[in-house]
């Protein structure tokens, strides 16, 4: 497949863009990474995603695909013969993976984000408690889905690993900002070990942003009110 | 081995309607079990531990939750009959994008029409119209959202049609005036047996709204 056949509009710091990048790496697909400038939206982005005007957008043979989880599924289906399968093969396992990916986006991520946007200690502590609760749910989900194997998807990283794993950089940034550890050996032992394995995966390691760089970016995105 | 298919649902739910239609399209025989959402049954609480919501599809004892996920599951488990999603990966991604759009946008704005007052109500109505104009533009001159074949996006949206009369009454506007092509599409959809069987009477929904508001503690 020619390099100029696949383009990805995104940013190094975006969790959702990272999902698409991991999927492309897993399938060994060469692509042109078109990085957006912070604070503005390119003509190509606005033209390719007129409905939401958001990244990531995968452009394959000039046709845009939007929404990170949809992009990951598209990559799995469009390049079935390349690399490992990203989604499980059994329809029931696929439904479970999709369910947890939706939970991560609709519930877990919202509470994680609330920690960064919280006004005052009370709001922050409430958000932290909610993330704790939801992480416990994900710990159980990991045990159920992995069935003793190293990843949600089994022996290799897959759809659900990518859905949650892409958050690991930001999760660490939130932990540092809130001075609170979520992914530790006592509270979420399976997830803590999974997180290390995920970050070490060859499809992930080159793309996972540096925590210090991400923390600096977080300060720009979520400025603290002046004391 | 015969499949055992149970659907835990609530009759006015436009999300439950999706699963009902999908099962009907596939001619799957299922046991429909009406749920009382204000007195949740043990089976509902057990089968949807995380959200405790309907619809829940239980296939041979195993639960599948979330209506769009259920639609995809139904399509994958019973693939030989009436495909709900196209086979081409790009067309599939396109359909899922619009299913996701409907999920993100329609319910929220509609809820403000019957459930809110003043500025919030007006904002909901405005957003609802805008969303449906976007959907109408996506439909264009096609018979259905996917082209000539009824499918995933049509099923994702059509349940809301049973609530249109209620939205028009509480919003004091006409959806047909705003989106005539979309209304023409709804008329085509309701001619299908799967849809006619799965959608409740609009009048019944409209009569139900005040009761729903009371149950939800909305004045």
Short mmCIF file of C-alpha atoms in Angstrom, two decimals:
data_model
loop_
_atom_site.label_atom_id
_atom_site.label_comp_id
_atom_site.label_asym_id
_atom_site.label_seq_id
_atom_site.Cartn_x
_atom_site.Cartn_y
_atom_site.Cartn_z
CA UNK A 1 0.00 0.00 0.00
CA UNK A 2 1.53 3.37 -1.00
CA UNK A 3 2.44 5.76 1.83
CA UNK A 4 0.39 8.59 0.37
CA UNK A 5 -2.69 6.36 0.39
CA UNK A 6 -3.09 6.68 4.16
CA UNK A 7 -3.10 9.94 6.12
CA UNK A 8 -3.92 10.56 9.75
CA UNK A 9 -4.92 14.00 11.02
CA UNK A 10 -4.05 14.32 14.68
CA UNK A 11 -1.72 15.40 17.43
CA UNK A 12 1.06 13.66 19.42
CA UNK A 13 -0.77 14.45 22.67
CA UNK A 14 -4.22 13.13 21.83
CA UNK A 15 -5.37 9.85 23.38
CA UNK A 16 -7.88 9.31 20.59
CA UNK A 17 -5.31 9.90 17.86
CA UNK A 18 -3.02 7.45 19.64
CA UNK A 19 -5.61 4.71 19.25
CA UNK A 20 -5.51 5.08 15.49
CA UNK A 21 -1.69 5.20 15.46
CA UNK A 22 -1.35 2.01 17.51
CA UNK A 23 -3.78 0.22 15.20
CA UNK A 24 -1.83 1.36 12.13
CA UNK A 25 1.44 0.23 13.73
CA UNK A 26 -0.03 -3.17 14.61
CA UNK A 27 -0.94 -3.65 10.97
CA UNK A 28 2.42 -2.24 9.75
CA UNK A 29 0.67 0.40 7.67
CA UNK A 30 2.72 3.38 6.55
CA UNK A 31 0.90 6.66 6.86
CA UNK A 32 1.46 10.38 6.68
CA UNK A 33 0.91 11.92 10.10
CA UNK A 34 -0.57 15.40 9.63
CA UNK A 35 -0.24 17.16 12.95
CA UNK A 36 -2.67 19.90 13.84
CA UNK A 37 -1.38 23.14 15.37
CA UNK A 38 -2.62 23.62 18.92
CA UNK A 39 -5.34 26.25 19.06
CA UNK A 40 -6.44 26.08 15.42
CA UNK A 41 -8.09 23.63 13.03
CA UNK A 42 -6.73 23.00 9.54
CA UNK A 43 -8.80 23.29 6.37
CA UNK A 44 -8.32 19.58 5.77
CA UNK A 45 -9.66 18.69 9.23
CA UNK A 46 -12.73 20.90 8.80
CA UNK A 47 -13.35 19.47 5.33
CA UNK A 48 -12.80 15.83 6.39
CA UNK A 49 -14.87 15.98 9.57
CA UNK A 50 -17.45 18.71 8.96
CA UNK A 51 -19.88 17.24 11.52
CA UNK A 52 -17.65 17.21 14.61
CA UNK A 53 -14.55 19.11 13.39
CA UNK A 54 -12.40 16.89 15.61
CA UNK A 55 -9.36 14.65 15.34
CA UNK A 56 -8.45 11.91 14.68
CA UNK A 57 -9.48 11.58 11.05
CA UNK A 58 -8.07 8.72 9.01
CA UNK A 59 -8.01 9.45 5.29
CA UNK A 60 -7.66 6.27 3.25
CA UNK A 61 -7.58 6.68 -0.54
CA UNK A 62 -9.09 10.16 -0.03
CA UNK A 63 -12.02 8.83 2.02
CA UNK A 64 -12.29 10.09 5.62
CA UNK A 65 -13.09 7.87 8.61
CA UNK A 66 -13.88 9.63 11.92
CA UNK A 67 -14.21 8.66 15.60
CA UNK A 68 -11.26 6.79 17.13
CA UNK A 69 -12.97 3.48 18.00
CA UNK A 70 -14.62 3.40 14.56
CA UNK A 71 -11.23 4.11 12.94
CA UNK A 72 -9.61 1.22 14.86
CA UNK A 73 -12.36 -1.16 13.73
CA UNK A 74 -12.06 0.12 10.16
CA UNK A 75 -8.27 -0.51 10.18
CA UNK A 76 -8.91 -4.07 11.40
CA UNK A 77 -11.44 -4.70 8.62
CA UNK A 78 -9.68 -2.91 5.75
CA UNK A 79 -6.36 -4.68 6.40
CA UNK A 80 -7.53 -8.12 7.57
CA UNK A 81 -4.58 -9.96 6.11
CA UNK A 82 -1.95 -7.66 7.67
CA UNK A 83 -0.77 -8.30 11.19
CA UNK A 84 -2.81 -9.67 14.08
CA UNK A 85 -6.59 -9.24 14.46
CA UNK A 86 -7.44 -6.24 16.57
CA UNK A 87 -10.95 -7.33 17.52
CA UNK A 88 -11.64 -10.78 18.98
CA UNK A 89 -13.04 -13.32 16.54
CA UNK A 90 -16.10 -14.50 18.46
CA UNK A 91 -19.18 -12.22 18.20
CA UNK A 92 -19.82 -12.36 21.95
CA UNK A 93 -16.24 -11.39 22.82
CA UNK A 94 -16.49 -8.59 20.26
CA UNK A 95 -19.67 -7.29 21.91
CA UNK A 96 -17.97 -7.36 25.33
CA UNK A 97 -14.91 -5.51 23.99
CA UNK A 98 -17.17 -2.88 22.40
CA UNK A 99 -19.18 -2.55 25.63
CA UNK A 100 -16.08 -1.83 27.73
CA UNK A 101 -14.63 0.54 25.14
CA UNK A 102 -17.90 2.52 25.28
CA UNK A 103 -17.78 2.46 29.12
CA UNK A 104 -14.22 3.81 29.05
CA UNK A 105 -15.23 6.73 26.82
CA UNK A 106 -18.66 7.50 28.27
CA UNK A 107 -17.99 6.98 31.98
CA UNK A 108 -14.39 6.42 32.99
CA UNK A 109 -12.77 9.11 30.82
CA UNK A 110 -15.35 11.70 31.85
CA UNK A 111 -14.49 11.23 35.52
CA UNK A 112 -10.73 11.24 34.80
CA UNK A 113 -11.09 14.51 32.93
CA UNK A 114 -13.12 15.97 35.83
CA UNK A 115 -10.05 15.76 38.03
CA UNK A 116 -8.21 18.17 35.73
CA UNK A 117 -11.15 20.55 35.38
CA UNK A 118 -12.25 20.43 39.05
CA UNK A 119 -12.72 23.73 40.81
CA UNK A 120 -11.58 23.40 44.41
CA UNK A 121 -10.62 20.48 46.66
CA UNK A 122 -14.12 19.14 47.25
CA UNK A 123 -14.90 18.76 43.55
CA UNK A 124 -11.45 17.26 42.96
CA UNK A 125 -11.85 14.68 45.73
CA UNK A 126 -15.28 13.69 44.43
CA UNK A 127 -13.80 13.18 40.95
CA UNK A 128 -10.92 11.13 42.41
CA UNK A 129 -13.38 8.90 44.28
CA UNK A 130 -15.36 8.35 41.10
CA UNK A 131 -12.24 7.39 39.13
CA UNK A 132 -11.28 4.95 41.93
CA UNK A 133 -14.70 3.33 41.71
CA UNK A 134 -14.65 3.10 37.92
CA UNK A 135 -11.07 1.80 37.86
CA UNK A 136 -12.13 -1.00 40.20
CA UNK A 137 -14.82 -1.91 37.66
CA UNK A 138 -12.17 -1.97 34.90
CA UNK A 139 -9.88 -4.14 37.05
CA UNK A 140 -12.68 -6.74 37.21
CA UNK A 141 -13.32 -6.33 33.48
CA UNK A 142 -9.65 -7.04 32.80
CA UNK A 143 -9.75 -10.25 34.84
CA UNK A 144 -12.93 -11.37 33.01
CA UNK A 145 -11.75 -10.47 29.51
CA UNK A 146 -8.10 -11.58 29.72
CA UNK A 147 -8.92 -15.01 31.21
CA UNK A 148 -5.42 -15.26 32.66
CA UNK A 149 -3.65 -13.96 29.57
CA UNK A 150 -1.48 -10.80 29.47
CA UNK A 151 -3.92 -8.48 27.67
CA UNK A 152 -7.67 -7.74 27.52
CA UNK A 153 -7.53 -9.29 24.05
CA UNK A 154 -5.55 -12.37 25.18
CA UNK A 155 -2.00 -13.02 24.02
CA UNK A 156 -1.68 -9.83 21.96
CA UNK A 157 -2.92 -6.29 22.37
CA UNK A 158 -6.29 -5.63 20.79
CA UNK A 159 -9.24 -3.24 20.61
CA UNK A 160 -9.93 -2.90 24.31
CA UNK A 161 -6.24 -2.73 25.26
CA UNK A 162 -5.90 0.12 22.77
CA UNK A 163 -9.08 1.85 24.00
CA UNK A 164 -7.82 2.03 27.60
CA UNK A 165 -4.06 1.86 27.06
CA UNK A 166 -3.99 5.03 24.98
CA UNK A 167 -4.99 6.87 28.18
CA UNK A 168 -1.97 5.69 30.16
CA UNK A 169 0.18 8.77 29.50
CA UNK A 170 -2.61 11.16 30.52
CA UNK A 171 -3.56 8.90 33.43
CA UNK A 172 -0.02 9.29 34.80
CA UNK A 173 -0.24 13.07 34.30
CA UNK A 174 -3.51 13.15 36.27
CA UNK A 175 -1.97 11.00 39.03
CA UNK A 176 0.91 13.48 39.36
CA UNK A 177 -1.39 16.48 39.25
CA UNK A 178 -3.79 15.06 41.85
CA UNK A 179 -0.94 13.54 43.89
CA UNK A 180 -2.90 10.28 43.92
CA UNK A 181 -2.02 6.84 42.54
CA UNK A 182 -4.82 4.84 40.90
CA UNK A 183 -2.84 2.16 39.13
CA UNK A 184 -1.04 0.58 42.04
CA UNK A 185 -0.39 -2.98 43.13
CA UNK A 186 -2.88 -2.92 46.01
CA UNK A 187 -5.87 -1.20 44.37
CA UNK A 188 -5.61 -2.43 40.78
CA UNK A 189 -2.89 -5.11 40.66
CA UNK A 190 -3.89 -6.69 37.35
CA UNK A 191 -4.30 -3.37 35.57
CA UNK A 192 -1.01 -2.07 36.98
CA UNK A 193 0.89 -5.03 35.49
CA UNK A 194 -1.10 -4.83 32.25
CA UNK A 195 -0.20 -1.12 31.95
CA UNK A 196 3.51 -1.93 32.03
CA UNK A 197 3.14 -4.67 29.42
CA UNK A 198 1.03 -2.39 27.21
CA UNK A 199 3.54 0.46 27.29
CA UNK A 200 6.35 -1.98 26.45
CA UNK A 201 4.58 -3.35 23.40
CA UNK A 202 6.51 -2.55 20.20
CA UNK A 203 3.40 -1.07 18.56
CA UNK A 204 2.96 1.31 21.51
CA UNK A 205 6.43 2.22 22.81
CA UNK A 206 7.47 4.56 19.97
CA UNK A 207 4.21 6.51 20.13
CA UNK A 208 3.56 6.86 23.88
CA UNK A 209 4.36 10.51 24.67
CA UNK A 210 6.91 11.45 27.34
CA UNK A 211 5.19 12.20 30.64
CA UNK A 212 7.06 15.49 31.25
CA UNK A 213 6.16 16.75 27.78
CA UNK A 214 2.53 15.72 28.29
CA UNK A 215 2.39 17.33 31.75
CA UNK A 216 3.66 20.58 30.25
CA UNK A 217 0.98 20.37 27.56
CA UNK A 218 -1.66 19.65 30.22
CA UNK A 219 -0.76 22.88 31.99
CA UNK A 220 -1.47 24.74 28.73
CA UNK A 221 -4.76 22.91 28.13
CA UNK A 222 -6.00 23.05 31.75
CA UNK A 223 -4.50 26.22 33.20
CA UNK A 224 -4.73 26.55 36.95
CA UNK A 225 -6.38 29.73 38.25
CA UNK A 226 -3.88 32.28 39.56
CA UNK A 227 -3.38 31.94 43.33
CA UNK B 1 -29.44 -26.48 19.41
CA UNK B 2 -32.28 -23.94 19.56
CA UNK B 3 -31.24 -20.42 20.47
CA UNK B 4 -32.73 -18.90 23.58
CA UNK B 5 -33.12 -15.16 23.05
CA UNK B 6 -34.57 -12.87 25.72
CA UNK B 7 -34.96 -9.11 25.49
CA UNK B 8 -35.33 -7.06 28.67
CA UNK B 9 -36.93 -3.82 27.57
CA UNK B 10 -39.31 -0.96 28.37
CA UNK B 11 -42.03 -0.29 25.81
CA UNK B 12 -41.39 3.48 25.14
CA UNK B 13 -37.61 3.09 24.84
CA UNK B 14 -36.36 4.15 21.42
CA UNK B 15 -33.18 2.20 22.21
CA UNK B 16 -35.07 -1.01 22.92
CA UNK B 17 -36.96 -0.47 19.66
CA UNK B 18 -33.66 -0.78 17.78
CA UNK B 19 -33.03 -4.26 19.16
CA UNK B 20 -36.64 -5.33 18.58
CA UNK B 21 -36.43 -4.23 14.92
CA UNK B 22 -33.05 -5.92 14.42
CA UNK B 23 -34.35 -9.23 15.80
CA UNK B 24 -37.52 -8.98 13.68
CA UNK B 25 -35.48 -8.23 10.55
CA UNK B 26 -33.56 -11.46 11.19
CA UNK B 27 -36.76 -13.41 12.00
CA UNK B 28 -35.27 -14.36 15.35
CA UNK B 29 -37.84 -15.61 17.84
CA UNK B 30 -37.35 -13.88 21.17
CA UNK B 31 -38.96 -13.68 24.58
CA UNK B 32 -39.84 -10.01 25.20
CA UNK B 33 -39.85 -9.18 28.92
CA UNK B 34 -41.25 -5.81 29.91
CA UNK B 35 -39.28 -4.19 32.74
CA UNK B 36 -40.37 -1.79 35.48
CA UNK B 37 -37.53 0.72 35.62
CA UNK B 38 -38.68 2.05 38.99
CA UNK B 39 -38.63 -1.40 40.52
CA UNK B 40 -35.79 -3.15 38.74
CA UNK B 41 -35.99 -6.91 38.48
CA UNK B 42 -33.22 -9.22 39.73
CA UNK B 43 -32.57 -10.39 36.17
CA UNK B 44 -32.03 -6.82 34.93
CA UNK B 45 -29.71 -6.01 37.82
CA UNK B 46 -27.77 -9.24 37.27
CA UNK B 47 -27.51 -9.00 33.48
CA UNK B 48 -26.53 -5.33 33.34
CA UNK B 49 -24.49 -4.91 36.53
CA UNK B 50 -22.67 -1.86 35.27
CA UNK B 51 -25.50 0.35 34.01
CA UNK B 52 -28.68 -1.39 35.24
CA UNK B 53 -30.40 -0.19 32.06
CA UNK B 54 -32.47 -1.59 29.26
CA UNK B 55 -32.36 -2.93 26.63
CA UNK B 56 -30.50 -6.10 27.58
CA UNK B 57 -30.26 -8.89 25.04
CA UNK B 58 -29.70 -12.28 26.63
CA UNK B 59 -28.53 -14.92 24.15
CA UNK B 60 -28.25 -18.45 25.54
CA UNK B 61 -27.83 -16.99 29.02
CA UNK B 62 -25.17 -14.42 28.09
CA UNK B 63 -26.04 -10.70 28.23
CA UNK B 64 -25.20 -8.11 25.57
CA UNK B 65 -25.80 -4.48 26.59
CA UNK B 66 -26.07 -1.19 24.67
CA UNK B 67 -28.44 -1.10 21.69
CA UNK B 68 -25.94 -0.29 18.90
CA UNK B 69 -23.64 -3.04 20.18
CA UNK B 70 -26.65 -5.39 20.26
CA UNK B 71 -27.43 -4.54 16.61
CA UNK B 72 -23.90 -5.37 15.53
CA UNK B 73 -23.97 -8.60 17.58
CA UNK B 74 -27.30 -9.65 16.04
CA UNK B 75 -25.88 -8.98 12.57
CA UNK B 76 -22.79 -11.08 13.32
CA UNK B 77 -24.60 -14.01 14.96
CA UNK B 78 -27.31 -14.27 12.25
CA UNK B 79 -25.30 -13.20 9.21
CA UNK B 80 -27.14 -15.04 6.49
CA UNK B 81 -30.37 -13.14 6.84
CA UNK B 82 -30.94 -9.49 5.87
CA UNK B 83 -27.60 -7.80 6.66
CA UNK B 84 -27.99 -4.72 8.84
CA UNK B 85 -24.51 -3.38 8.10
CA UNK B 86 -22.87 -3.29 4.67
CA UNK B 87 -19.94 -5.64 4.01
CA UNK B 88 -17.56 -2.95 2.70
CA UNK B 89 -15.33 -1.65 5.55
CA UNK B 90 -15.66 2.01 4.53
CA UNK B 91 -19.47 1.79 4.26
CA UNK B 92 -19.55 0.07 7.66
CA UNK B 93 -17.45 2.81 9.25
CA UNK B 94 -19.72 5.42 7.66
CA UNK B 95 -22.85 3.74 9.07
CA UNK B 96 -21.29 3.44 12.53
CA UNK B 97 -20.32 7.12 12.45
CA UNK B 98 -23.96 8.10 11.93
CA UNK B 99 -25.18 5.62 14.55
CA UNK B 100 -22.73 7.22 16.97
CA UNK B 101 -23.92 10.72 15.95
CA UNK B 102 -27.54 9.76 16.63
CA UNK B 103 -26.55 8.33 20.01
CA UNK B 104 -24.56 11.41 21.01
CA UNK B 105 -27.05 14.03 19.89
CA UNK B 106 -30.71 13.11 19.50
CA UNK B 107 -31.82 11.96 22.96
CA UNK B 108 -30.22 14.87 24.83
CA UNK B 109 -31.86 17.59 22.77
CA UNK B 110 -35.21 15.76 22.62
CA UNK B 111 -35.24 15.40 26.39
CA UNK B 112 -35.02 19.16 26.78
CA UNK B 113 -38.11 19.58 24.59
CA UNK B 114 -40.41 17.57 26.86
CA UNK B 115 -38.43 17.77 30.08
CA UNK B 116 -37.27 21.38 30.36
CA UNK B 117 -38.72 24.88 30.45
CA UNK B 118 -37.77 28.37 29.26
CA UNK B 119 -34.31 28.89 27.77
CA UNK B 120 -33.24 25.26 28.14
CA UNK B 121 -36.38 24.09 26.34
CA UNK B 122 -35.84 26.56 23.48
CA UNK B 123 -32.18 25.57 23.19
CA UNK B 124 -33.19 21.88 23.05
CA UNK B 125 -35.74 22.53 20.34
CA UNK B 126 -33.25 24.53 18.25
CA UNK B 127 -30.59 21.84 18.60
CA UNK B 128 -33.11 19.07 17.80
CA UNK B 129 -34.07 20.79 14.54
CA UNK B 130 -30.43 21.38 13.59
CA UNK B 131 -29.55 17.73 14.27
CA UNK B 132 -32.44 16.48 12.17
CA UNK B 133 -31.55 18.83 9.31
CA UNK B 134 -28.03 17.35 9.42
CA UNK B 135 -29.52 13.85 9.31
CA UNK B 136 -31.83 14.86 6.48
CA UNK B 137 -28.85 16.19 4.54
CA UNK B 138 -27.03 12.87 5.11
CA UNK B 139 -30.08 10.96 3.88
CA UNK B 140 -30.27 13.13 0.76
CA UNK B 141 -32.36 11.56 -1.99
CA UNK B 142 -31.66 7.99 -0.92
CA UNK B 143 -34.48 5.62 0.01
CA UNK B 144 -32.74 4.70 3.24
CA UNK B 145 -29.57 5.96 4.93
CA UNK B 146 -27.57 3.05 3.48
CA UNK B 147 -29.02 3.46 -0.01
CA UNK B 148 -31.61 1.03 -1.30
CA UNK B 149 -31.37 -1.29 1.71
CA UNK B 150 -32.91 -0.66 5.13
CA UNK B 151 -30.23 -1.04 7.79
CA UNK B 152 -28.22 0.04 10.80
CA UNK B 153 -28.62 3.84 10.62
CA UNK B 154 -32.33 3.63 9.78
CA UNK B 155 -32.82 1.32 12.77
CA UNK B 156 -30.74 3.60 15.03
CA UNK B 157 -33.01 6.56 14.27
CA UNK B 158 -36.51 5.24 13.52
CA UNK B 159 -37.47 4.55 17.15
CA UNK B 160 -37.42 8.28 17.82
CA UNK B 161 -40.23 8.62 15.25
CA UNK B 162 -42.68 7.15 17.77
CA UNK B 163 -41.82 10.13 19.98
CA UNK B 164 -42.16 12.78 17.24
CA UNK B 165 -45.80 13.51 18.05
CA UNK B 166 -44.83 14.11 21.68
CA UNK B 167 -41.90 16.36 20.68
CA UNK B 168 -44.17 18.36 18.36
CA UNK B 169 -46.82 18.76 21.05
CA UNK B 170 -44.44 19.78 23.83
CA UNK B 171 -42.22 21.81 21.48
CA UNK B 172 -45.06 23.43 19.58
CA UNK B 173 -43.49 22.87 16.17
CA UNK B 174 -43.82 20.62 13.15
CA UNK B 175 -40.96 18.28 12.30
CA UNK B 176 -42.45 17.78 8.81
CA UNK B 177 -42.20 21.51 8.11
CA UNK B 178 -38.56 21.55 9.22
CA UNK B 179 -37.50 18.22 7.68
CA UNK B 180 -39.96 17.00 5.03
CA UNK B 181 -37.57 14.48 3.43
CA UNK B 182 -36.88 12.91 6.80
CA UNK B 183 -40.60 12.50 7.45
CA UNK B 184 -40.98 10.89 4.03
CA UNK B 185 -38.22 8.46 5.07
CA UNK B 186 -40.07 7.64 8.32
CA UNK B 187 -43.20 6.79 6.30
CA UNK B 188 -41.16 4.35 4.19
CA UNK B 189 -39.67 2.74 7.30
CA UNK B 190 -42.96 2.18 9.13
CA UNK B 191 -44.25 0.20 6.15
CA UNK B 192 -41.71 -2.50 7.03
CA UNK B 193 -43.17 -5.23 9.22
CA UNK B 194 -40.21 -5.22 11.61
CA UNK B 195 -40.72 -1.50 12.32
CA UNK B 196 -44.55 -1.63 12.48
CA UNK B 197 -44.29 -4.47 15.03
CA UNK B 198 -41.64 -2.74 17.14
CA UNK B 199 -42.80 0.86 17.43
CA UNK B 200 -45.51 1.74 19.93
CA UNK B 201 -48.39 4.02 19.03
CA UNK B 202 -47.36 7.70 19.03
CA UNK B 203 -50.51 8.64 20.91
CA UNK B 204 -49.63 6.20 23.67
CA UNK B 205 -46.18 7.80 23.99
CA UNK B 206 -47.62 11.33 24.08
CA UNK B 207 -50.05 10.28 26.85
CA UNK B 208 -47.17 8.65 28.74
CA UNK B 209 -44.93 11.76 28.89
CA UNK B 210 -46.67 13.48 31.85
CA UNK B 211 -46.49 10.20 33.79
CA UNK B 212 -42.79 9.88 32.91
CA UNK B 213 -42.11 13.45 34.06
CA UNK B 214 -43.80 12.69 37.37
CA UNK B 215 -41.74 9.52 37.85
CA UNK B 216 -38.56 11.44 37.08
CA UNK B 217 -39.53 14.26 39.43
CA UNK B 218 -39.69 16.85 36.63
CA UNK B 219 -42.29 19.58 37.09
#
